[in-house]
Short mmCIF file of C-alpha atoms (C1' of nucleotides) in Angstrom, two decimals:
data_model
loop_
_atom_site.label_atom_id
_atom_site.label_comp_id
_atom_site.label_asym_id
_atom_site.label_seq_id
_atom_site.Cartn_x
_atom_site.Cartn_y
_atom_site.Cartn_z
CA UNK A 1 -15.53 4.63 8.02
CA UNK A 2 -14.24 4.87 4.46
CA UNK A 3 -16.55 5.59 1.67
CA UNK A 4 -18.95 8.05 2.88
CA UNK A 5 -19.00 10.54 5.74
CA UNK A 6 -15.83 9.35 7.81
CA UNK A 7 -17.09 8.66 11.11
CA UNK A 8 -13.80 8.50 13.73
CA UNK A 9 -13.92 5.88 15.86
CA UNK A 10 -13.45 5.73 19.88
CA UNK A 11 -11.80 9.43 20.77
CA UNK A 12 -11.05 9.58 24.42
CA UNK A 13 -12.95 11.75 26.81
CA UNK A 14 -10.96 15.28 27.10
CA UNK A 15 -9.46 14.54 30.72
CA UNK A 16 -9.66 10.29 30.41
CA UNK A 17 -12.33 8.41 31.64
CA UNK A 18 -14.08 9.44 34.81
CA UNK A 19 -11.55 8.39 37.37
CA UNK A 20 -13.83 7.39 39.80
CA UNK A 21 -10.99 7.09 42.25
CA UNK A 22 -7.94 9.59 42.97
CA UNK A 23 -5.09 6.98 42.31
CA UNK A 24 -7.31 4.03 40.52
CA UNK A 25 -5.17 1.36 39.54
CA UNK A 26 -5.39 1.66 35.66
CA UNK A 27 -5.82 -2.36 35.41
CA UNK A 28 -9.03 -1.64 37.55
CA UNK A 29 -10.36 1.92 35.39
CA UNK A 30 -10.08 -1.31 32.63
CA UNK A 31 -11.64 -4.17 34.73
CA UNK A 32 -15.18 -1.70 35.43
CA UNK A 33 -14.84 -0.69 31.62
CA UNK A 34 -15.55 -4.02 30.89
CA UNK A 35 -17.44 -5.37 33.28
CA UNK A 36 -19.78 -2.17 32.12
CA UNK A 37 -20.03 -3.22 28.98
CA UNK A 38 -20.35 -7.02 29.84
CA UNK A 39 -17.11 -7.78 28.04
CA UNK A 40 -14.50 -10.08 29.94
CA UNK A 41 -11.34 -9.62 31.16
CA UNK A 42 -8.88 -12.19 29.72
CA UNK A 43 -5.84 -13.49 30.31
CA UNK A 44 -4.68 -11.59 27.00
CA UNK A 45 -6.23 -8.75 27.55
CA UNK A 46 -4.22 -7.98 31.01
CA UNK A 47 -0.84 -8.78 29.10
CA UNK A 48 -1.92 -6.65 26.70
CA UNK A 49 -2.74 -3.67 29.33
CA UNK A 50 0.35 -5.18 30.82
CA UNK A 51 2.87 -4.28 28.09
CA UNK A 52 0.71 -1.10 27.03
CA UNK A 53 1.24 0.56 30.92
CA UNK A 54 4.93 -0.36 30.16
CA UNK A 55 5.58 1.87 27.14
CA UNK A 56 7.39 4.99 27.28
CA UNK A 57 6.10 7.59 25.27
CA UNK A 58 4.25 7.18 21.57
CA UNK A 59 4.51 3.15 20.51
CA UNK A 60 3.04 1.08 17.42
CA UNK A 61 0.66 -1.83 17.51
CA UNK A 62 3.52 -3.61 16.19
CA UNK A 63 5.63 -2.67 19.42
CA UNK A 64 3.51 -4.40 21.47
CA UNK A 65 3.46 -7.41 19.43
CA UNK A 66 7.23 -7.78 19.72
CA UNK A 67 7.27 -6.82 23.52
CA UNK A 68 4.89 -9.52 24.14
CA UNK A 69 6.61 -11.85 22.68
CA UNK A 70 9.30 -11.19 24.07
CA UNK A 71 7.68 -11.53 27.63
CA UNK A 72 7.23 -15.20 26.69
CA UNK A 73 3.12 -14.34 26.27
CA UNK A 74 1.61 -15.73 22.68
CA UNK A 75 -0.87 -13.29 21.84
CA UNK A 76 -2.53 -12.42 18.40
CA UNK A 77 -1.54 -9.37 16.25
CA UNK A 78 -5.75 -9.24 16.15
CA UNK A 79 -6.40 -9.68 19.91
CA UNK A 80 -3.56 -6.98 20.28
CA UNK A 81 -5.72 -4.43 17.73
CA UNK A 82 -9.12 -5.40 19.59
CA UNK A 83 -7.62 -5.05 22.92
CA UNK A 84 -6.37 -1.60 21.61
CA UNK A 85 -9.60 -0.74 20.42
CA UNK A 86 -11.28 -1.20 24.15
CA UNK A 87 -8.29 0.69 25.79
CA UNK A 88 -9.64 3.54 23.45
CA UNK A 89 -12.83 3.34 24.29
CA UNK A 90 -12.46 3.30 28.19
CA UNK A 91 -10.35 6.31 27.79
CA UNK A 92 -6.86 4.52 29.04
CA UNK A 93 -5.51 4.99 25.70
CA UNK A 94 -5.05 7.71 22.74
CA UNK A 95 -4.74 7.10 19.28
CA UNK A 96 -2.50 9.75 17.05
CA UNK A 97 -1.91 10.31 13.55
CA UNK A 98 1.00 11.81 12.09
CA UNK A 99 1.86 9.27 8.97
CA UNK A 100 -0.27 7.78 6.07
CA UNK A 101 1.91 4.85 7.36
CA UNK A 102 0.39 3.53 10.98
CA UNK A 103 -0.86 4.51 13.71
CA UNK A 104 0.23 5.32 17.32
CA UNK A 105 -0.74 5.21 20.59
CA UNK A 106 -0.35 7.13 24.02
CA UNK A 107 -1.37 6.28 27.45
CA UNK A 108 -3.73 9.09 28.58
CA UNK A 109 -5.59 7.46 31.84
CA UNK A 110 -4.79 9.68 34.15
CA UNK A 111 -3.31 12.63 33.14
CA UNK A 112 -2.94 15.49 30.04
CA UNK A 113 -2.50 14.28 26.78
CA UNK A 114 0.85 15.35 25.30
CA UNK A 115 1.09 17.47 22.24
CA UNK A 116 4.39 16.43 19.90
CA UNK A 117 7.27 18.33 18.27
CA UNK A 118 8.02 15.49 15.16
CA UNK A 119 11.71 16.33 13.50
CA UNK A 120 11.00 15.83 9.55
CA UNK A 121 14.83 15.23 9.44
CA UNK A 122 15.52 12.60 11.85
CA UNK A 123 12.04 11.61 12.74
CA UNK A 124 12.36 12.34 16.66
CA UNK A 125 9.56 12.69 18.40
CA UNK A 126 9.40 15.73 21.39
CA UNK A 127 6.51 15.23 24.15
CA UNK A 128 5.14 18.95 25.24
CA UNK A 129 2.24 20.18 27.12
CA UNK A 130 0.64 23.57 26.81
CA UNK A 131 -1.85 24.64 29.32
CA UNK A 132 -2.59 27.57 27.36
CA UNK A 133 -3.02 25.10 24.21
CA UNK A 134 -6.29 23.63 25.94
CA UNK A 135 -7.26 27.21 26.47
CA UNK A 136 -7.30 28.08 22.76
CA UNK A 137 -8.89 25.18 22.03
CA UNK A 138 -11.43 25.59 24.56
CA UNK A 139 -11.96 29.35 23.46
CA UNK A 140 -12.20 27.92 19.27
CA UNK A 141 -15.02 24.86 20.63
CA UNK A 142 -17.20 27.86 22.21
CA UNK A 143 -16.94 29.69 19.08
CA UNK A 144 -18.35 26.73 16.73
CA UNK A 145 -20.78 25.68 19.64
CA UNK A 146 -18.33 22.69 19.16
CA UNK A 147 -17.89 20.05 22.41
CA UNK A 148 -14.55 19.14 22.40
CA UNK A 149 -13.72 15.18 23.30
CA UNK A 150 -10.03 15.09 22.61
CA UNK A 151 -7.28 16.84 20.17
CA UNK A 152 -4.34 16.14 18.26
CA UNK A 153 -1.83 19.12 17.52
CA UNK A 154 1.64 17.63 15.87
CA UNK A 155 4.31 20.55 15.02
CA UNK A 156 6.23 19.22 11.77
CA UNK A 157 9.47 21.00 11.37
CA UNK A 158 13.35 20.52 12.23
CA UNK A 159 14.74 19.79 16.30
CA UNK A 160 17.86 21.62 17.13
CA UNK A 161 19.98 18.46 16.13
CA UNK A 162 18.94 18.34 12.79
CA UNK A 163 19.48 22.40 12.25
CA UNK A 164 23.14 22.15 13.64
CA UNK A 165 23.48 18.61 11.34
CA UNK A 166 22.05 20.75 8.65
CA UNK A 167 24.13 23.84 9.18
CA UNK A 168 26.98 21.41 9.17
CA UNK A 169 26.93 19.22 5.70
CA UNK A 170 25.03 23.01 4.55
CA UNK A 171 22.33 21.58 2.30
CA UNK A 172 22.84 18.91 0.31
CA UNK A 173 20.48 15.87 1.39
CA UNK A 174 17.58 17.90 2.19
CA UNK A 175 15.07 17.15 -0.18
CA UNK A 176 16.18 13.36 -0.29
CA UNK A 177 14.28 12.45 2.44
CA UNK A 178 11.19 13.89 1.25
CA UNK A 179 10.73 11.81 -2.01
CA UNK B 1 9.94 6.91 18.46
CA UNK B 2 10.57 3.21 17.62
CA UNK B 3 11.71 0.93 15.46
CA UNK B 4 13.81 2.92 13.17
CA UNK B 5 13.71 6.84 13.04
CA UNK B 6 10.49 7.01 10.59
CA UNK B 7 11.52 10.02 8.54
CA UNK B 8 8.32 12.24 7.22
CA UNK B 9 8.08 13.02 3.70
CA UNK B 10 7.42 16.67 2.31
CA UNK B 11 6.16 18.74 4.70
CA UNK B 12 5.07 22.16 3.03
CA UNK B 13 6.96 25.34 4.37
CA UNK B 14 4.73 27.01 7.01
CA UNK B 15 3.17 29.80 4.39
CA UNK B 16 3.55 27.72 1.07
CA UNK B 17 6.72 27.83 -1.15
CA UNK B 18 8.13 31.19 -1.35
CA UNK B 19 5.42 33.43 -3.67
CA UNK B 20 7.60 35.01 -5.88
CA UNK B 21 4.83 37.21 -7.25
CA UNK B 22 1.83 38.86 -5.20
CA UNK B 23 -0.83 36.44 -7.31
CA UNK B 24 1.29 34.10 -8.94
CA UNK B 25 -1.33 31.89 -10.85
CA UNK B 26 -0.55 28.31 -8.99
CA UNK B 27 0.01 26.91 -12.02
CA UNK B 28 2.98 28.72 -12.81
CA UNK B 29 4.38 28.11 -9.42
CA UNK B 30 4.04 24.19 -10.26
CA UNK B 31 5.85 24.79 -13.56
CA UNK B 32 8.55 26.49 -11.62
CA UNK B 33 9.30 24.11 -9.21
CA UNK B 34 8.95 21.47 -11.83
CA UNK B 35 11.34 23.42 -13.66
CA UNK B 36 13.59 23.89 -10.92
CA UNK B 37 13.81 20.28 -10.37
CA UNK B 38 14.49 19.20 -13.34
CA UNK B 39 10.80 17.58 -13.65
CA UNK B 40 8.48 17.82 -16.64
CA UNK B 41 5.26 19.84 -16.82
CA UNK B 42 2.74 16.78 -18.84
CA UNK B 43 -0.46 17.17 -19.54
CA UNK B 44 -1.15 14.58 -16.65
CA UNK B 45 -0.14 17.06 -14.49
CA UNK B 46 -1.62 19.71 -15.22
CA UNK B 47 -5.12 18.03 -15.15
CA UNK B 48 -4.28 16.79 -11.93
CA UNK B 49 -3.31 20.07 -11.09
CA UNK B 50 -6.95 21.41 -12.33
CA UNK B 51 -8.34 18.96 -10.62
CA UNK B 52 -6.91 19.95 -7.65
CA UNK B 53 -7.58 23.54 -7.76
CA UNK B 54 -11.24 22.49 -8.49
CA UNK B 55 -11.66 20.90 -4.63
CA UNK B 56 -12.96 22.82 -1.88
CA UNK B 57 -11.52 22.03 1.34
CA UNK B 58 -9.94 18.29 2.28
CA UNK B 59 -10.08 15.56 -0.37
CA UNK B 60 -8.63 12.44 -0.58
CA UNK B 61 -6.57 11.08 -3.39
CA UNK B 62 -9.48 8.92 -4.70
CA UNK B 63 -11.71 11.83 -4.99
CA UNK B 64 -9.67 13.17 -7.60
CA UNK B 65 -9.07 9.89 -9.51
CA UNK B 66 -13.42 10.05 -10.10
CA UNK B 67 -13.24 13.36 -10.94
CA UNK B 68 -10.60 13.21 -13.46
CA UNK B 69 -12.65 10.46 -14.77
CA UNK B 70 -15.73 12.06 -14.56
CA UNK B 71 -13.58 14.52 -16.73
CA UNK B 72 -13.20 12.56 -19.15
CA UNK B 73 -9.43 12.13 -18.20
CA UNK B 74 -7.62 9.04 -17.81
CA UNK B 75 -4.79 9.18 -15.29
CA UNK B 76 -3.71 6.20 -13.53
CA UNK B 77 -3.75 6.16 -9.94
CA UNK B 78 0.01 6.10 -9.67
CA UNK B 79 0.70 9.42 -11.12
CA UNK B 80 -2.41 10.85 -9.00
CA UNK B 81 -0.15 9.48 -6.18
CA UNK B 82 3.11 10.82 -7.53
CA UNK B 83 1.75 13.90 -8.82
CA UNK B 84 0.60 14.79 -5.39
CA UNK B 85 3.75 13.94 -3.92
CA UNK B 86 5.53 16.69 -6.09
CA UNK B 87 2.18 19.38 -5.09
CA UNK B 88 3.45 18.51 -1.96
CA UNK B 89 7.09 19.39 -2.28
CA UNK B 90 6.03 22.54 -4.63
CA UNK B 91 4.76 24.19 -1.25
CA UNK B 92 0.88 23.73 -3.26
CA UNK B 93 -0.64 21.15 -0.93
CA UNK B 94 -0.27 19.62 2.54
CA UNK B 95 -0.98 16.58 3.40
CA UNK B 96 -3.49 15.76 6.55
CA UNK B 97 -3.68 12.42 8.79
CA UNK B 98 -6.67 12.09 10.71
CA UNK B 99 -7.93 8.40 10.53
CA UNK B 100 -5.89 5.42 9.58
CA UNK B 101 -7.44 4.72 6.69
CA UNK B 102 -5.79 7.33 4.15
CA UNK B 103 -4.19 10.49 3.93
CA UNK B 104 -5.73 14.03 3.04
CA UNK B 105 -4.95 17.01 1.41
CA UNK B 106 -5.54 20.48 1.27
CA UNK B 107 -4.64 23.64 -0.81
CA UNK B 108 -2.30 25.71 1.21
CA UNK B 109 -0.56 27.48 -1.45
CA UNK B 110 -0.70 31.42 -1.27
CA UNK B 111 -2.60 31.36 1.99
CA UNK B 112 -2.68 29.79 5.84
CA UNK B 113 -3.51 26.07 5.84
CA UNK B 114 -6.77 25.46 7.55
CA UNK B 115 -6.97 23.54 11.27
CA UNK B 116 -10.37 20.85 11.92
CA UNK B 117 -13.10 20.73 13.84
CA UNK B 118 -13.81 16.72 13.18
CA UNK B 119 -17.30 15.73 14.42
CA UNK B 120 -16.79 12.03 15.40
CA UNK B 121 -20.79 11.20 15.65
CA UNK B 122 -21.43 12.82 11.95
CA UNK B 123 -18.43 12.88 10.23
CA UNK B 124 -18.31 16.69 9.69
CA UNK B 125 -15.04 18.34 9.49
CA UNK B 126 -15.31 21.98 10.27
CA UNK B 127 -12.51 24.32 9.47
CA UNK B 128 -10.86 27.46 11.04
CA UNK B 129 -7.82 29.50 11.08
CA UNK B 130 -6.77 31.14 14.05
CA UNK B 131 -3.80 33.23 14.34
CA UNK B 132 -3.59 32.85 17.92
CA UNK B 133 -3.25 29.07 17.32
CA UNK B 134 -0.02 30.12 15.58
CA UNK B 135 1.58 32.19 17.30
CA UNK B 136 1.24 30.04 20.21
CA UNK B 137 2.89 27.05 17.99
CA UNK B 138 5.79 29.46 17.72
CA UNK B 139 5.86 30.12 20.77
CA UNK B 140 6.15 26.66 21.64
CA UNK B 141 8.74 26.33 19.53
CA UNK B 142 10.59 28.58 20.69
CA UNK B 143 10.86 27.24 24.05
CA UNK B 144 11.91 24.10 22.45
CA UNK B 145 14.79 25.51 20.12
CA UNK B 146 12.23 23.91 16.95
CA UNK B 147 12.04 25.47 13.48
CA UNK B 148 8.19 24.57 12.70
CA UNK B 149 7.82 23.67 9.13
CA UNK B 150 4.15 23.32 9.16
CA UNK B 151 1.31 21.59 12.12
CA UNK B 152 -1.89 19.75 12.09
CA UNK B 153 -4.23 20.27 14.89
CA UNK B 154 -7.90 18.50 14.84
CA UNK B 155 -10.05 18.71 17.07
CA UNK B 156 -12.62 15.76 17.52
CA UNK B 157 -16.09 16.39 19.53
CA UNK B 158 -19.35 17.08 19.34
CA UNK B 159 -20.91 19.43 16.10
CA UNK B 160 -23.62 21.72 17.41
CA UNK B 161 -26.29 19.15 14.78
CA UNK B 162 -24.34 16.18 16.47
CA UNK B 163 -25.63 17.45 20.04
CA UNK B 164 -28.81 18.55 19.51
CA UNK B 165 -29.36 14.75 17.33
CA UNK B 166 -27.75 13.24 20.55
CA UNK B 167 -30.36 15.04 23.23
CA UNK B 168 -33.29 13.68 21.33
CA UNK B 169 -32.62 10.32 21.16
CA UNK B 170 -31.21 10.67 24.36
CA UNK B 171 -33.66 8.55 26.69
CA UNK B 172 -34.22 5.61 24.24
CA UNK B 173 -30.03 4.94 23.62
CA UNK B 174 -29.46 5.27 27.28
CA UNK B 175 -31.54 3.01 28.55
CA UNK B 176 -31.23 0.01 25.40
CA UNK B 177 -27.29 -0.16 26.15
CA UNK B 178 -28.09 -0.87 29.36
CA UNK B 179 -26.80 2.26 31.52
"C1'" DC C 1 -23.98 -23.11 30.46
"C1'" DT C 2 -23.81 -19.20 27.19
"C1'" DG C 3 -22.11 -15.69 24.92
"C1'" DA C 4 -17.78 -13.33 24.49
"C1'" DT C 5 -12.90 -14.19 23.01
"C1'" DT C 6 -9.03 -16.05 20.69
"C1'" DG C 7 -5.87 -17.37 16.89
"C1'" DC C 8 -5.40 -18.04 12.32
"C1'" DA C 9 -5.43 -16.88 7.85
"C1'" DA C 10 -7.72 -14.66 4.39
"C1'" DA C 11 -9.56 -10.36 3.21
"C1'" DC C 12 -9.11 -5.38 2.76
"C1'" DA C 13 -7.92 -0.74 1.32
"C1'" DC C 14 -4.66 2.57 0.51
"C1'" DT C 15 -0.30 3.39 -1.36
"C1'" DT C 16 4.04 2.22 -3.61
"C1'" DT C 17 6.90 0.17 -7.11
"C1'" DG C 18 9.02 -2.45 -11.27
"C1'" DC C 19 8.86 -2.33 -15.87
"C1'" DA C 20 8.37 -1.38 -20.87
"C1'" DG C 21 6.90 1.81 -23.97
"C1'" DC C 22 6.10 6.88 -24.55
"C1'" DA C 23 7.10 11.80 -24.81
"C1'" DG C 24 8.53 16.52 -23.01
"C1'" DA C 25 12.40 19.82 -23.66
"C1'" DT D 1 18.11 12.38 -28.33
"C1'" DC D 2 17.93 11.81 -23.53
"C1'" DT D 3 15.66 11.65 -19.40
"C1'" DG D 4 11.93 11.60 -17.15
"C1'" DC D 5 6.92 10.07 -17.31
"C1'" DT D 6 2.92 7.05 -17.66
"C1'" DG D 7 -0.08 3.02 -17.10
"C1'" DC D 8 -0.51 -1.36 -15.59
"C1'" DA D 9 -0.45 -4.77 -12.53
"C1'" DA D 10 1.82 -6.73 -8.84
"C1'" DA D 11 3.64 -6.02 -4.45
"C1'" DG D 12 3.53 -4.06 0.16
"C1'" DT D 13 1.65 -3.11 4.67
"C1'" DG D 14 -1.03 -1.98 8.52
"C1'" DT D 15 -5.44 -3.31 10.01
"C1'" DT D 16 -9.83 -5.87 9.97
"C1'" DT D 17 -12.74 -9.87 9.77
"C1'" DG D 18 -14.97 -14.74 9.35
"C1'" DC D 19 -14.87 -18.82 11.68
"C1'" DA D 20 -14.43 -22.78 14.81
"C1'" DA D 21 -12.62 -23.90 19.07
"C1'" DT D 22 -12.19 -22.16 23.73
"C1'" DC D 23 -12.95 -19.85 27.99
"C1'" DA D 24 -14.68 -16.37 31.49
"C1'" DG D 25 -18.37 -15.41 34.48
#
DNA sequence: CTGATTGCAAACACTTTGCAGCAGA
DNA sequence: TCTGCTGCAAAGTGTTTGCAATCAG
């Protein structure tokens, strides 16, 4: 994907995966996943579902690393990134960009995809979900003749901490943390 | 978020830097802010500058290192990096993250920054500007007590050649990966 | 049994940084 | 002159990959 023409790698399905069943257990969505694409299902692999399902929220690769360690299970920082990868592509998991730094993941099976609110100032991270987001984007996909598979919209700006910290110490660090 | 409150760096103001004249040339808003900041205008910068100007749409900090070359201009990849950095803070460019693999950047100064239509099968990025798509963010915002600074929305999907490539070849794909 | 999977460490690619000499203002 | 700037090369970091041993189905 670098070089030429960029070509992105596994975006979810709009909605998830087909959920085949109302309340499918998400270890199960993963288990057919697999099994359709005659890859196994590994010891690691359920840890590694294991500790995703667990998250709260946006997380790093790295956070999962650390978790599992911490739940006494040796797994590889590369088993973790392939595992991701699969998660992706059976629709369990979302992958977002909003640094040059890492990425980030989101558990989507299931359910809407959040949109984020991402404080430049403090670096907090605010979970929202517009209904009439997915409309405009809808609306803009039928205007390009453009099939929408999934969508990332991250508001930059300040949370209403930061403006009353700011208001408070009345600018003085605020370009500092840009660089 | 974890592990630390990752602060982000410069994000532009939501129209640019403030335009202090109608059609400021964007060069002399660079000086200004250079100025302001106690920075020096060198002639690295301003060919970085050119060669900025000279893009249409996103590019990626490598593109301009081969065309300053191609220029006939030697500038070390460090002060492309920093350079951009200050285009950044000057309310001239604004960074975009849609892959993990680097960042991207696009002129926003003196008019709206641009949202993507990202095909994930070709690679195209499509863009469009919608004011609805703003006013909406504000609106969000709003409801959140959140001073936007600036947002990023892609969408990834299908392009209209991406479909049509896709119906084609339908039959044969389906049936090699094995339904 | 057989092909997929794992861990490890090396490889990778983009970006950042320390430093010594250079040069705007 | 006095800072800030530049190029270079090394360092940094998240992520990917080659490979031999191992394991799921």
């Amino acid at each position: 994907m670098a070089g030429g023409p960029h070509i992105l790698p596994n975006v979810p399905r709009i909605s998830g995966g087909r959920p085949a069943l109302p309340y499918e257990p998400i270890c199960a969505v993963f288990r057919r996943y697999l099994h359709g694409q005659k890859l196994k299902f590994t010891p690691e692999r359920a840890m590694i579902l294991d500790a995703v399902l667990r998250q709260s929220g946006l997380f790093e690769a790295e956070r999962l690393a650390v978790d599992l360690r911490r739940l006494g299970h040796r797994v590889s920082r590369a088993t973790v990134y392939r595992t991701l990868a699969h998660l992706q592509d059976a629709g369990i998991l979302k992958q977002v960009f909003f640094d040059n730094k890492q990425s980030y993941y989101e558990v989507i099976a299931g359910r809407q995809a959040y949109d984020y609110l991402i404080c430049v100032s403090t670096g907090k991270v605010i979970e929202f979900s517009s209904e009439k987001l997915r409309s405009l984007r809808d609306e803009i996909c039928r205007q390009h003749s453009f099939e929408p598979l999934s969508h990332q919209f991250h508001i930059f700006g300040l949370s209403p901490e930061a403006k009353s910290a700011a208001n408070k110490s009345s600018g003085e660090a605020d370009r500092k943390s840009g660089g």
